[in-house]
Amino acid sequence: MTAKDRLIVALDCDSEAKALEIFAKLKNDIRFFKIGLELFSYCGPRIAEKIMDAGAEVFLDLKFHDIPNTVLKTAVAATRLGVYMFNVHALGGYDMMKSAFEAAATEADTQNIRRPKVLAVTILTSMDEFALKKIGVNANIKKEVLILAAMAKEAGLDGVVASPHEAKTIREAMGEDFLIVTPGVRPGGAKANDQKRIATPLEAVKNGASFIVVGRPITDAQDPAGAARQILSEIV
Ligand code: C5P
């Protein structure tokens, strides 16, 4: 795997024009782009189509979390859209995850199209144990993440989104074929923003991350392509 196969840039912005402007600056160096809730709420699926039409891959990071039937139908829509990967919240439960995975697989089979990879979000990288306590969850983050990752694997999912700090334990417990996508990645000296459990790109990969997600350190940079290339050079 090359560095380019591991870096996903989060296109978190508030208009199609801004997203496409950053995309244009990055498309020669970057293969994967992440569309999250903000951009999707502004632009809808059209922005994913535009990025895919230009030859890049899309990780649809909408973190589905609803009753199994609703998530199942949404998984069908994401599969038809043709994205490389989408995700659901593991906290939505086993049945919800299994419905999402099976719906994507069946739809891809029926339409004879690629099945998107389906990931589960374990615990958001912006949450620490104190934040969990506040919502009444008195759990050890590492243990909780492992419980959720194991449940995702049992439900058939391809992998999880998790903090780089949990990547090593997840890799050891789930084996080599399980995808681990880690946001909360900051090159040395970059601002943490609202991320609490951060690591450098190289630390994340060494800990077993299959993909790293980087947003603001690239998209807010004066020279986004330069910032992206710097990160790519750090993870080889
Ligand atoms: O700008 P930054 O590098 O913090 O962007 C990280 C991206 O990863 C954001 O789009 C955020 O929504 C997403 N993400 C995250 N933690 C998760 C799952 C997704 O930060 N557990």
PDB file of C-alpha atoms and ligand atoms in Angstrom:
ATOM      1  CA  MET A   1       0.000   0.000   0.000  1.00  0.00           C
ATOM      2  CA  THR A   2       1.342   3.449  -0.898  1.00  0.00           C
ATOM      3  CA  ALA A   3       0.892   6.518   1.297  1.00  0.00           C
ATOM      4  CA  LYS A   4      -1.700   7.745  -1.219  1.00  0.00           C
ATOM      5  CA  ASP A   5      -3.801   4.643  -0.510  1.00  0.00           C
ATOM      6  CA  ARG A   6      -3.886   5.517   3.183  1.00  0.00           C
ATOM      7  CA  LEU A   7      -4.698   9.217   3.422  1.00  0.00           C
ATOM      8  CA  ILE A   8      -8.284  10.458   3.404  1.00  0.00           C
ATOM      9  CA  VAL A   9      -8.845  14.216   3.356  1.00  0.00           C
ATOM     10  CA  ALA A  10     -11.927  15.438   5.211  1.00  0.00           C
ATOM     11  CA  LEU A  11     -13.659  18.039   3.047  1.00  0.00           C
ATOM     12  CA  ASP A  12     -15.466  19.770   5.884  1.00  0.00           C
ATOM     13  CA  CYS A  13     -16.800  23.003   4.411  1.00  0.00           C
ATOM     14  CA  ASP A  14     -20.033  24.854   3.883  1.00  0.00           C
ATOM     15  CA  SER A  15     -20.480  25.086   0.124  1.00  0.00           C
ATOM     16  CA  GLU A  16     -19.978  23.110  -3.044  1.00  0.00           C
ATOM     17  CA  ALA A  17     -17.793  25.897  -4.435  1.00  0.00           C
ATOM     18  CA  LYS A  18     -15.403  25.753  -1.464  1.00  0.00           C
ATOM     19  CA  ALA A  19     -15.325  21.956  -1.478  1.00  0.00           C
ATOM     20  CA  LEU A  20     -14.564  21.829  -5.190  1.00  0.00           C
ATOM     21  CA  GLU A  21     -11.915  24.533  -4.835  1.00  0.00           C
ATOM     22  CA  ILE A  22     -10.042  22.496  -2.195  1.00  0.00           C
ATOM     23  CA  PHE A  23     -10.667  19.306  -4.159  1.00  0.00           C
ATOM     24  CA  ALA A  24      -9.135  20.869  -7.283  1.00  0.00           C
ATOM     25  CA  LYS A  25      -6.000  21.767  -5.322  1.00  0.00           C
ATOM     26  CA  LEU A  26      -5.681  18.247  -3.928  1.00  0.00           C
ATOM     27  CA  LYS A  27      -6.936  15.890  -6.602  1.00  0.00           C
ATOM     28  CA  ASN A  28      -3.509  15.201  -8.135  1.00  0.00           C
ATOM     29  CA  ASP A  29      -2.043  14.085  -4.821  1.00  0.00           C
ATOM     30  CA  ILE A  30      -5.033  12.638  -2.980  1.00  0.00           C
ATOM     31  CA  ARG A  31      -7.179   9.634  -3.899  1.00  0.00           C
ATOM     32  CA  PHE A  32      -9.714   9.600  -1.019  1.00  0.00           C
ATOM     33  CA  PHE A  33     -12.011  12.405   0.122  1.00  0.00           C
ATOM     34  CA  LYS A  34     -14.352  12.296   3.053  1.00  0.00           C
ATOM     35  CA  ILE A  35     -17.756  13.930   2.838  1.00  0.00           C
ATOM     36  CA  GLY A  36     -19.233  14.510   6.261  1.00  0.00           C
ATOM     37  CA  LEU A  37     -22.472  15.811   7.685  1.00  0.00           C
ATOM     38  CA  GLU A  38     -21.781  19.496   7.089  1.00  0.00           C
ATOM     39  CA  LEU A  39     -20.909  19.305   3.408  1.00  0.00           C
ATOM     40  CA  PHE A  40     -23.588  16.697   2.715  1.00  0.00           C
ATOM     41  CA  SER A  41     -26.231  18.856   4.416  1.00  0.00           C
ATOM     42  CA  TYR A  42     -25.270  21.784   2.188  1.00  0.00           C
ATOM     43  CA  CYS A  43     -24.805  19.970  -1.107  1.00  0.00           C
ATOM     44  CA  GLY A  44     -26.407  16.517  -0.948  1.00  0.00           C
ATOM     45  CA  PRO A  45     -25.219  13.506  -2.937  1.00  0.00           C
ATOM     46  CA  ARG A  46     -24.291  15.707  -5.925  1.00  0.00           C
ATOM     47  CA  ILE A  47     -20.987  16.670  -4.340  1.00  0.00           C
ATOM     48  CA  ALA A  48     -20.068  12.970  -4.006  1.00  0.00           C
ATOM     49  CA  GLU A  49     -20.975  12.399  -7.669  1.00  0.00           C
ATOM     50  CA  LYS A  50     -18.822  15.334  -8.776  1.00  0.00           C
ATOM     51  CA  ILE A  51     -15.805  14.090  -6.837  1.00  0.00           C
ATOM     52  CA  MET A  52     -16.225  10.530  -8.128  1.00  0.00           C
ATOM     53  CA  ASP A  53     -16.759  11.762 -11.699  1.00  0.00           C
ATOM     54  CA  ALA A  54     -13.389  13.510 -11.402  1.00  0.00           C
ATOM     55  CA  GLY A  55     -11.796  10.154 -10.642  1.00  0.00           C
ATOM     56  CA  ALA A  56     -11.431  10.255  -6.844  1.00  0.00           C
ATOM     57  CA  GLU A  57     -12.965   8.000  -4.192  1.00  0.00           C
ATOM     58  CA  VAL A  58     -15.484   9.072  -1.562  1.00  0.00           C
ATOM     59  CA  PHE A  59     -15.821   8.037   2.048  1.00  0.00           C
ATOM     60  CA  LEU A  60     -19.380   9.035   2.981  1.00  0.00           C
ATOM     61  CA  ASP A  61     -19.002   9.825   6.673  1.00  0.00           C
ATOM     62  CA  LEU A  62     -22.618  10.334   7.687  1.00  0.00           C
ATOM     63  CA  LYS A  63     -22.459   7.980  10.698  1.00  0.00           C
ATOM     64  CA  PHE A  64     -25.907   6.441  10.285  1.00  0.00           C
ATOM     65  CA  HIS A  65     -27.614   5.749  13.616  1.00  0.00           C
ATOM     66  CA  ASP A  66     -31.324   4.917  13.500  1.00  0.00           C
ATOM     67  CA  ILE A  67     -33.664   1.930  13.603  1.00  0.00           C
ATOM     68  CA  PRO A  68     -32.364  -0.990  11.495  1.00  0.00           C
ATOM     69  CA  ASN A  69     -34.966  -0.539   8.733  1.00  0.00           C
ATOM     70  CA  THR A  70     -34.090   3.127   8.193  1.00  0.00           C
ATOM     71  CA  VAL A  71     -30.366   2.449   8.184  1.00  0.00           C
ATOM     72  CA  LEU A  72     -30.882  -0.485   5.804  1.00  0.00           C
ATOM     73  CA  LYS A  73     -32.672   1.738   3.275  1.00  0.00           C
ATOM     74  CA  THR A  74     -30.020   4.430   3.623  1.00  0.00           C
ATOM     75  CA  ALA A  75     -27.286   1.841   3.055  1.00  0.00           C
ATOM     76  CA  VAL A  76     -28.992   0.969  -0.236  1.00  0.00           C
ATOM     77  CA  ALA A  77     -28.877   4.646  -1.246  1.00  0.00           C
ATOM     78  CA  ALA A  78     -25.188   4.945  -0.352  1.00  0.00           C
ATOM     79  CA  THR A  79     -24.440   1.786  -2.347  1.00  0.00           C
ATOM     80  CA  ARG A  80     -26.276   3.107  -5.424  1.00  0.00           C
ATOM     81  CA  LEU A  81     -24.381   6.372  -5.113  1.00  0.00           C
ATOM     82  CA  GLY A  82     -21.197   4.359  -5.649  1.00  0.00           C
ATOM     83  CA  VAL A  83     -19.123   5.538  -2.705  1.00  0.00           C
ATOM     84  CA  TYR A  84     -16.005   3.608  -1.689  1.00  0.00           C
ATOM     85  CA  MET A  85     -16.952   3.508   1.970  1.00  0.00           C
ATOM     86  CA  PHE A  86     -19.684   4.649   4.384  1.00  0.00           C
ATOM     87  CA  ASN A  87     -20.187   4.310   8.108  1.00  0.00           C
ATOM     88  CA  VAL A  88     -22.703   3.694  10.867  1.00  0.00           C
ATOM     89  CA  HIS A  89     -22.492   4.190  14.642  1.00  0.00           C
ATOM     90  CA  ALA A  90     -21.697   0.944  16.443  1.00  0.00           C
ATOM     91  CA  LEU A  91     -23.785   2.330  19.311  1.00  0.00           C
ATOM     92  CA  GLY A  92     -26.805   1.758  17.021  1.00  0.00           C
ATOM     93  CA  GLY A  93     -26.425  -1.919  17.888  1.00  0.00           C
ATOM     94  CA  TYR A  94     -25.735  -5.274  16.290  1.00  0.00           C
ATOM     95  CA  ASP A  95     -28.987  -5.586  14.302  1.00  0.00           C
ATOM     96  CA  MET A  96     -28.606  -2.115  12.842  1.00  0.00           C
ATOM     97  CA  MET A  97     -25.029  -2.793  11.716  1.00  0.00           C
ATOM     98  CA  LYS A  98     -25.897  -6.188  10.245  1.00  0.00           C
ATOM     99  CA  SER A  99     -28.867  -4.694   8.340  1.00  0.00           C
ATOM    100  CA  ALA A 100     -26.616  -1.982   6.891  1.00  0.00           C
ATOM    101  CA  PHE A 101     -23.968  -4.440   5.776  1.00  0.00           C
ATOM    102  CA  GLU A 102     -26.400  -6.949   4.283  1.00  0.00           C
ATOM    103  CA  ALA A 103     -28.364  -4.244   2.476  1.00  0.00           C
ATOM    104  CA  ALA A 104     -25.160  -2.905   0.885  1.00  0.00           C
ATOM    105  CA  ALA A 105     -24.071  -6.405  -0.147  1.00  0.00           C
ATOM    106  CA  THR A 106     -27.458  -7.355  -1.605  1.00  0.00           C
ATOM    107  CA  GLU A 107     -27.857  -4.075  -3.454  1.00  0.00           C
ATOM    108  CA  ALA A 108     -24.359  -4.304  -4.926  1.00  0.00           C
ATOM    109  CA  ASP A 109     -25.075  -7.876  -6.062  1.00  0.00           C
ATOM    110  CA  THR A 110     -28.429  -7.020  -7.582  1.00  0.00           C
ATOM    111  CA  GLN A 111     -27.152  -3.953  -9.418  1.00  0.00           C
ATOM    112  CA  ASN A 112     -23.844  -5.601 -10.268  1.00  0.00           C
ATOM    113  CA  ILE A 113     -21.920  -2.700  -8.776  1.00  0.00           C
ATOM    114  CA  ARG A 114     -19.131  -2.457  -6.224  1.00  0.00           C
ATOM    115  CA  ARG A 115     -20.083  -3.050  -2.602  1.00  0.00           C
ATOM    116  CA  PRO A 116     -19.008  -0.097  -0.489  1.00  0.00           C
ATOM    117  CA  LYS A 117     -16.936  -0.907   2.544  1.00  0.00           C
ATOM    118  CA  VAL A 118     -19.017  -0.511   5.665  1.00  0.00           C
ATOM    119  CA  LEU A 119     -17.386   0.806   8.817  1.00  0.00           C
ATOM    120  CA  ALA A 120     -18.581   1.336  12.355  1.00  0.00           C
ATOM    121  CA  VAL A 121     -17.750   4.382  14.425  1.00  0.00           C
ATOM    122  CA  THR A 122     -16.788   3.152  17.876  1.00  0.00           C
ATOM    123  CA  ILE A 123     -16.384   6.133  20.215  1.00  0.00           C
ATOM    124  CA  LEU A 124     -15.942   9.565  18.646  1.00  0.00           C
ATOM    125  CA  THR A 125     -12.365  10.773  18.853  1.00  0.00           C
ATOM    126  CA  SER A 126     -13.646  14.008  20.411  1.00  0.00           C
ATOM    127  CA  MET A 127     -14.841  12.059  23.492  1.00  0.00           C
ATOM    128  CA  ASP A 128     -12.624  11.225  26.431  1.00  0.00           C
ATOM    129  CA  GLU A 129     -13.554   9.308  29.592  1.00  0.00           C
ATOM    130  CA  PHE A 130     -14.741  12.508  31.293  1.00  0.00           C
ATOM    131  CA  ALA A 131     -17.065  13.257  28.361  1.00  0.00           C
ATOM    132  CA  LEU A 132     -18.394   9.689  28.483  1.00  0.00           C
ATOM    133  CA  LYS A 133     -19.040   9.969  32.224  1.00  0.00           C
ATOM    134  CA  LYS A 134     -21.098  13.078  31.592  1.00  0.00           C
ATOM    135  CA  ILE A 135     -23.495  11.060  29.447  1.00  0.00           C
ATOM    136  CA  GLY A 136     -23.734   8.357  32.105  1.00  0.00           C
ATOM    137  CA  VAL A 137     -21.293   5.869  30.590  1.00  0.00           C
ATOM    138  CA  ASN A 138     -18.793   4.804  33.212  1.00  0.00           C
ATOM    139  CA  ALA A 139     -16.648   2.776  30.892  1.00  0.00           C
ATOM    140  CA  ASN A 140     -12.996   2.396  30.163  1.00  0.00           C
ATOM    141  CA  ILE A 141     -12.661   3.786  26.617  1.00  0.00           C
ATOM    142  CA  LYS A 142     -10.278   1.081  25.407  1.00  0.00           C
ATOM    143  CA  LYS A 143     -12.545  -1.731  26.639  1.00  0.00           C
ATOM    144  CA  GLU A 144     -15.651  -0.077  25.224  1.00  0.00           C
ATOM    145  CA  VAL A 145     -13.992   0.453  21.837  1.00  0.00           C
ATOM    146  CA  LEU A 146     -12.983  -3.223  21.712  1.00  0.00           C
ATOM    147  CA  ILE A 147     -16.499  -4.395  22.585  1.00  0.00           C
ATOM    148  CA  LEU A 148     -17.909  -2.222  19.791  1.00  0.00           C
ATOM    149  CA  ALA A 149     -15.247  -3.275  17.276  1.00  0.00           C
ATOM    150  CA  ALA A 150     -15.854  -6.973  17.986  1.00  0.00           C
ATOM    151  CA  MET A 151     -19.586  -6.452  17.556  1.00  0.00           C
ATOM    152  CA  ALA A 152     -18.995  -4.668  14.236  1.00  0.00           C
ATOM    153  CA  LYS A 153     -16.865  -7.565  13.008  1.00  0.00           C
ATOM    154  CA  GLU A 154     -19.475 -10.109  14.086  1.00  0.00           C
ATOM    155  CA  ALA A 155     -22.113  -8.112  12.172  1.00  0.00           C
ATOM    156  CA  GLY A 156     -19.969  -8.524   9.033  1.00  0.00           C
ATOM    157  CA  LEU A 157     -18.596  -4.981   8.788  1.00  0.00           C
ATOM    158  CA  ASP A 158     -15.252  -4.280   7.133  1.00  0.00           C
ATOM    159  CA  GLY A 159     -13.783  -2.286   9.973  1.00  0.00           C
ATOM    160  CA  VAL A 160     -14.068   0.619  12.335  1.00  0.00           C
ATOM    161  CA  VAL A 161     -13.359   4.295  12.724  1.00  0.00           C
ATOM    162  CA  ALA A 162     -11.365   4.762  15.912  1.00  0.00           C
ATOM    163  CA  SER A 163      -8.800   6.951  17.594  1.00  0.00           C
ATOM    164  CA  PRO A 164      -5.157   6.238  16.706  1.00  0.00           C
ATOM    165  CA  HIS A 165      -4.681   5.466  20.391  1.00  0.00           C
ATOM    166  CA  GLU A 166      -6.996   2.484  20.143  1.00  0.00           C
ATOM    167  CA  ALA A 167      -5.718   1.294  16.757  1.00  0.00           C
ATOM    168  CA  LYS A 168      -3.033  -0.985  18.173  1.00  0.00           C
ATOM    169  CA  THR A 169      -5.357  -2.873  20.516  1.00  0.00           C
ATOM    170  CA  ILE A 170      -7.984  -3.162  17.781  1.00  0.00           C
ATOM    171  CA  ARG A 171      -5.429  -4.446  15.259  1.00  0.00           C
ATOM    172  CA  GLU A 172      -4.196  -7.075  17.737  1.00  0.00           C
ATOM    173  CA  ALA A 173      -7.700  -8.183  18.639  1.00  0.00           C
ATOM    174  CA  MET A 174      -9.345  -8.114  15.182  1.00  0.00           C
ATOM    175  CA  GLY A 175      -6.559  -9.295  12.901  1.00  0.00           C
ATOM    176  CA  GLU A 176      -4.961  -7.997   9.738  1.00  0.00           C
ATOM    177  CA  ASP A 177      -7.992  -7.936   7.422  1.00  0.00           C
ATOM    178  CA  PHE A 178     -10.028  -5.569   9.571  1.00  0.00           C
ATOM    179  CA  LEU A 179      -9.958  -1.947   8.394  1.00  0.00           C
ATOM    180  CA  ILE A 180      -9.061   0.699  10.928  1.00  0.00           C
ATOM    181  CA  VAL A 181      -9.697   4.305   9.929  1.00  0.00           C
ATOM    182  CA  THR A 182      -8.297   6.891  12.302  1.00  0.00           C
ATOM    183  CA  PRO A 183      -9.268  10.555  12.504  1.00  0.00           C
ATOM    184  CA  GLY A 184      -7.763  12.644  15.310  1.00  0.00           C
ATOM    185  CA  VAL A 185      -4.511  12.769  13.366  1.00  0.00           C
ATOM    186  CA  ARG A 186      -2.296  15.831  13.681  1.00  0.00           C
ATOM    187  CA  PRO A 187       1.155  16.366  12.164  1.00  0.00           C
ATOM    188  CA  GLY A 188       3.720  17.539  14.734  1.00  0.00           C
ATOM    189  CA  GLY A 189       3.050  21.145  15.750  1.00  0.00           C
ATOM    190  CA  ALA A 190      -0.470  21.335  14.263  1.00  0.00           C
ATOM    191  CA  LYS A 191      -3.432  22.555  16.328  1.00  0.00           C
ATOM    192  CA  ALA A 192      -5.521  19.831  18.019  1.00  0.00           C
ATOM    193  CA  ASN A 193      -8.774  21.817  17.410  1.00  0.00           C
ATOM    194  CA  ASP A 194     -11.570  19.877  19.170  1.00  0.00           C
ATOM    195  CA  GLN A 195      -9.829  16.486  18.879  1.00  0.00           C
ATOM    196  CA  LYS A 196      -8.869  14.995  22.234  1.00  0.00           C
ATOM    197  CA  ARG A 197      -7.040  11.749  21.518  1.00  0.00           C
ATOM    198  CA  ILE A 198      -4.622  12.731  18.768  1.00  0.00           C
ATOM    199  CA  ALA A 199      -1.509  11.171  17.214  1.00  0.00           C
ATOM    200  CA  THR A 200       0.831  12.011  14.355  1.00  0.00           C
ATOM    201  CA  PRO A 201       0.236  10.393  10.935  1.00  0.00           C
ATOM    202  CA  LEU A 202       3.183   8.044  11.389  1.00  0.00           C
ATOM    203  CA  GLU A 203       2.141   7.036  14.917  1.00  0.00           C
ATOM    204  CA  ALA A 204      -1.346   6.236  13.614  1.00  0.00           C
ATOM    205  CA  VAL A 205      -0.011   4.030  10.819  1.00  0.00           C
ATOM    206  CA  LYS A 206       2.499   2.340  13.131  1.00  0.00           C
ATOM    207  CA  ASN A 207      -0.362   1.619  15.516  1.00  0.00           C
ATOM    208  CA  GLY A 208      -2.124  -0.293  12.749  1.00  0.00           C
ATOM    209  CA  ALA A 209      -4.310   2.293  11.002  1.00  0.00           C
ATOM    210  CA  SER A 210      -5.296   1.219   7.470  1.00  0.00           C
ATOM    211  CA  PHE A 211      -6.363   4.782   6.642  1.00  0.00           C
ATOM    212  CA  ILE A 212      -5.822   8.097   8.375  1.00  0.00           C
ATOM    213  CA  VAL A 213      -8.299  10.962   8.100  1.00  0.00           C
ATOM    214  CA  VAL A 214      -6.942  14.488   8.164  1.00  0.00           C
ATOM    215  CA  GLY A 215      -9.108  17.552   7.766  1.00  0.00           C
ATOM    216  CA  ARG A 216      -8.236  21.018   9.036  1.00  0.00           C
ATOM    217  CA  PRO A 217      -4.422  20.654   9.024  1.00  0.00           C
ATOM    218  CA  ILE A 218      -4.746  20.254   5.230  1.00  0.00           C
ATOM    219  CA  THR A 219      -7.890  22.170   4.314  1.00  0.00           C
ATOM    220  CA  ASP A 220      -7.076  25.227   6.455  1.00  0.00           C
ATOM    221  CA  ALA A 221      -3.448  25.351   5.295  1.00  0.00           C
ATOM    222  CA  GLN A 222      -2.200  28.199   3.102  1.00  0.00           C
ATOM    223  CA  ASP A 223      -1.035  25.535   0.675  1.00  0.00           C
ATOM    224  CA  PRO A 224      -3.319  22.482   1.054  1.00  0.00           C
ATOM    225  CA  ALA A 225      -1.445  20.405  -1.560  1.00  0.00           C
ATOM    226  CA  GLY A 226       1.866  21.134   0.165  1.00  0.00           C
ATOM    227  CA  ALA A 227       0.402  20.178   3.556  1.00  0.00           C
ATOM    228  CA  ALA A 228      -1.024  16.966   2.072  1.00  0.00           C
ATOM    229  CA  ARG A 229       2.288  16.049   0.427  1.00  0.00           C
ATOM    230  CA  GLN A 230       4.107  16.656   3.701  1.00  0.00           C
ATOM    231  CA  ILE A 231       1.763  14.207   5.469  1.00  0.00           C
ATOM    232  CA  LEU A 232       2.099  11.666   2.645  1.00  0.00           C
ATOM    233  CA  SER A 233       5.880  11.842   2.981  1.00  0.00           C
ATOM    234  CA  GLU A 234       5.579  11.210   6.722  1.00  0.00           C
ATOM    235  CA  ILE A 235       3.613   7.976   6.427  1.00  0.00           C
ATOM    236  CA  VAL A 236       5.662   6.012   3.902  1.00  0.00           C
TER     237      VAL A 236
HETATM  238  O1  C5P B   1     -10.301  18.523  10.875  1.00  0.00           O
HETATM  239  P1  C5P B   1     -10.060  17.167  11.480  1.00  0.00           P
HETATM  240  O2  C5P B   1      -8.766  16.534  11.033  1.00  0.00           O
HETATM  241  O3  C5P B   1     -10.258  17.132  12.994  1.00  0.00           O
HETATM  242  O4  C5P B   1     -11.223  16.265  10.844  1.00  0.00           O
HETATM  243  C1  C5P B   1     -11.504  14.966  11.310  1.00  0.00           C
HETATM  244  C2  C5P B   1     -12.689  14.468  10.589  1.00  0.00           C
HETATM  245  O5  C5P B   1     -12.959  13.137  11.019  1.00  0.00           O
HETATM  246  C3  C5P B   1     -13.964  15.271  10.817  1.00  0.00           C
HETATM  247  O6  C5P B   1     -14.650  15.294   9.576  1.00  0.00           O
HETATM  248  C4  C5P B   1     -14.748  14.459  11.836  1.00  0.00           C
HETATM  249  O7  C5P B   1     -16.123  14.568  11.666  1.00  0.00           O
HETATM  250  C5  C5P B   1     -14.298  13.032  11.509  1.00  0.00           C
HETATM  251  N1  C5P B   1     -14.389  12.046  12.573  1.00  0.00           N
HETATM  252  C6  C5P B   1     -13.781  12.217  13.795  1.00  0.00           C
HETATM  253  N2  C5P B   1     -13.898  11.251  14.762  1.00  0.00           N
HETATM  254  C7  C5P B   1     -14.604  10.140  14.518  1.00  0.00           C
HETATM  255  C8  C5P B   1     -15.218   9.961  13.280  1.00  0.00           C
HETATM  256  C9  C5P B   1     -15.083  10.944  12.314  1.00  0.00           C
HETATM  257  O8  C5P B   1     -13.106  13.206  14.017  1.00  0.00           O
HETATM  258  N3  C5P B   1     -14.664   9.188  15.452  1.00  0.00           N
END
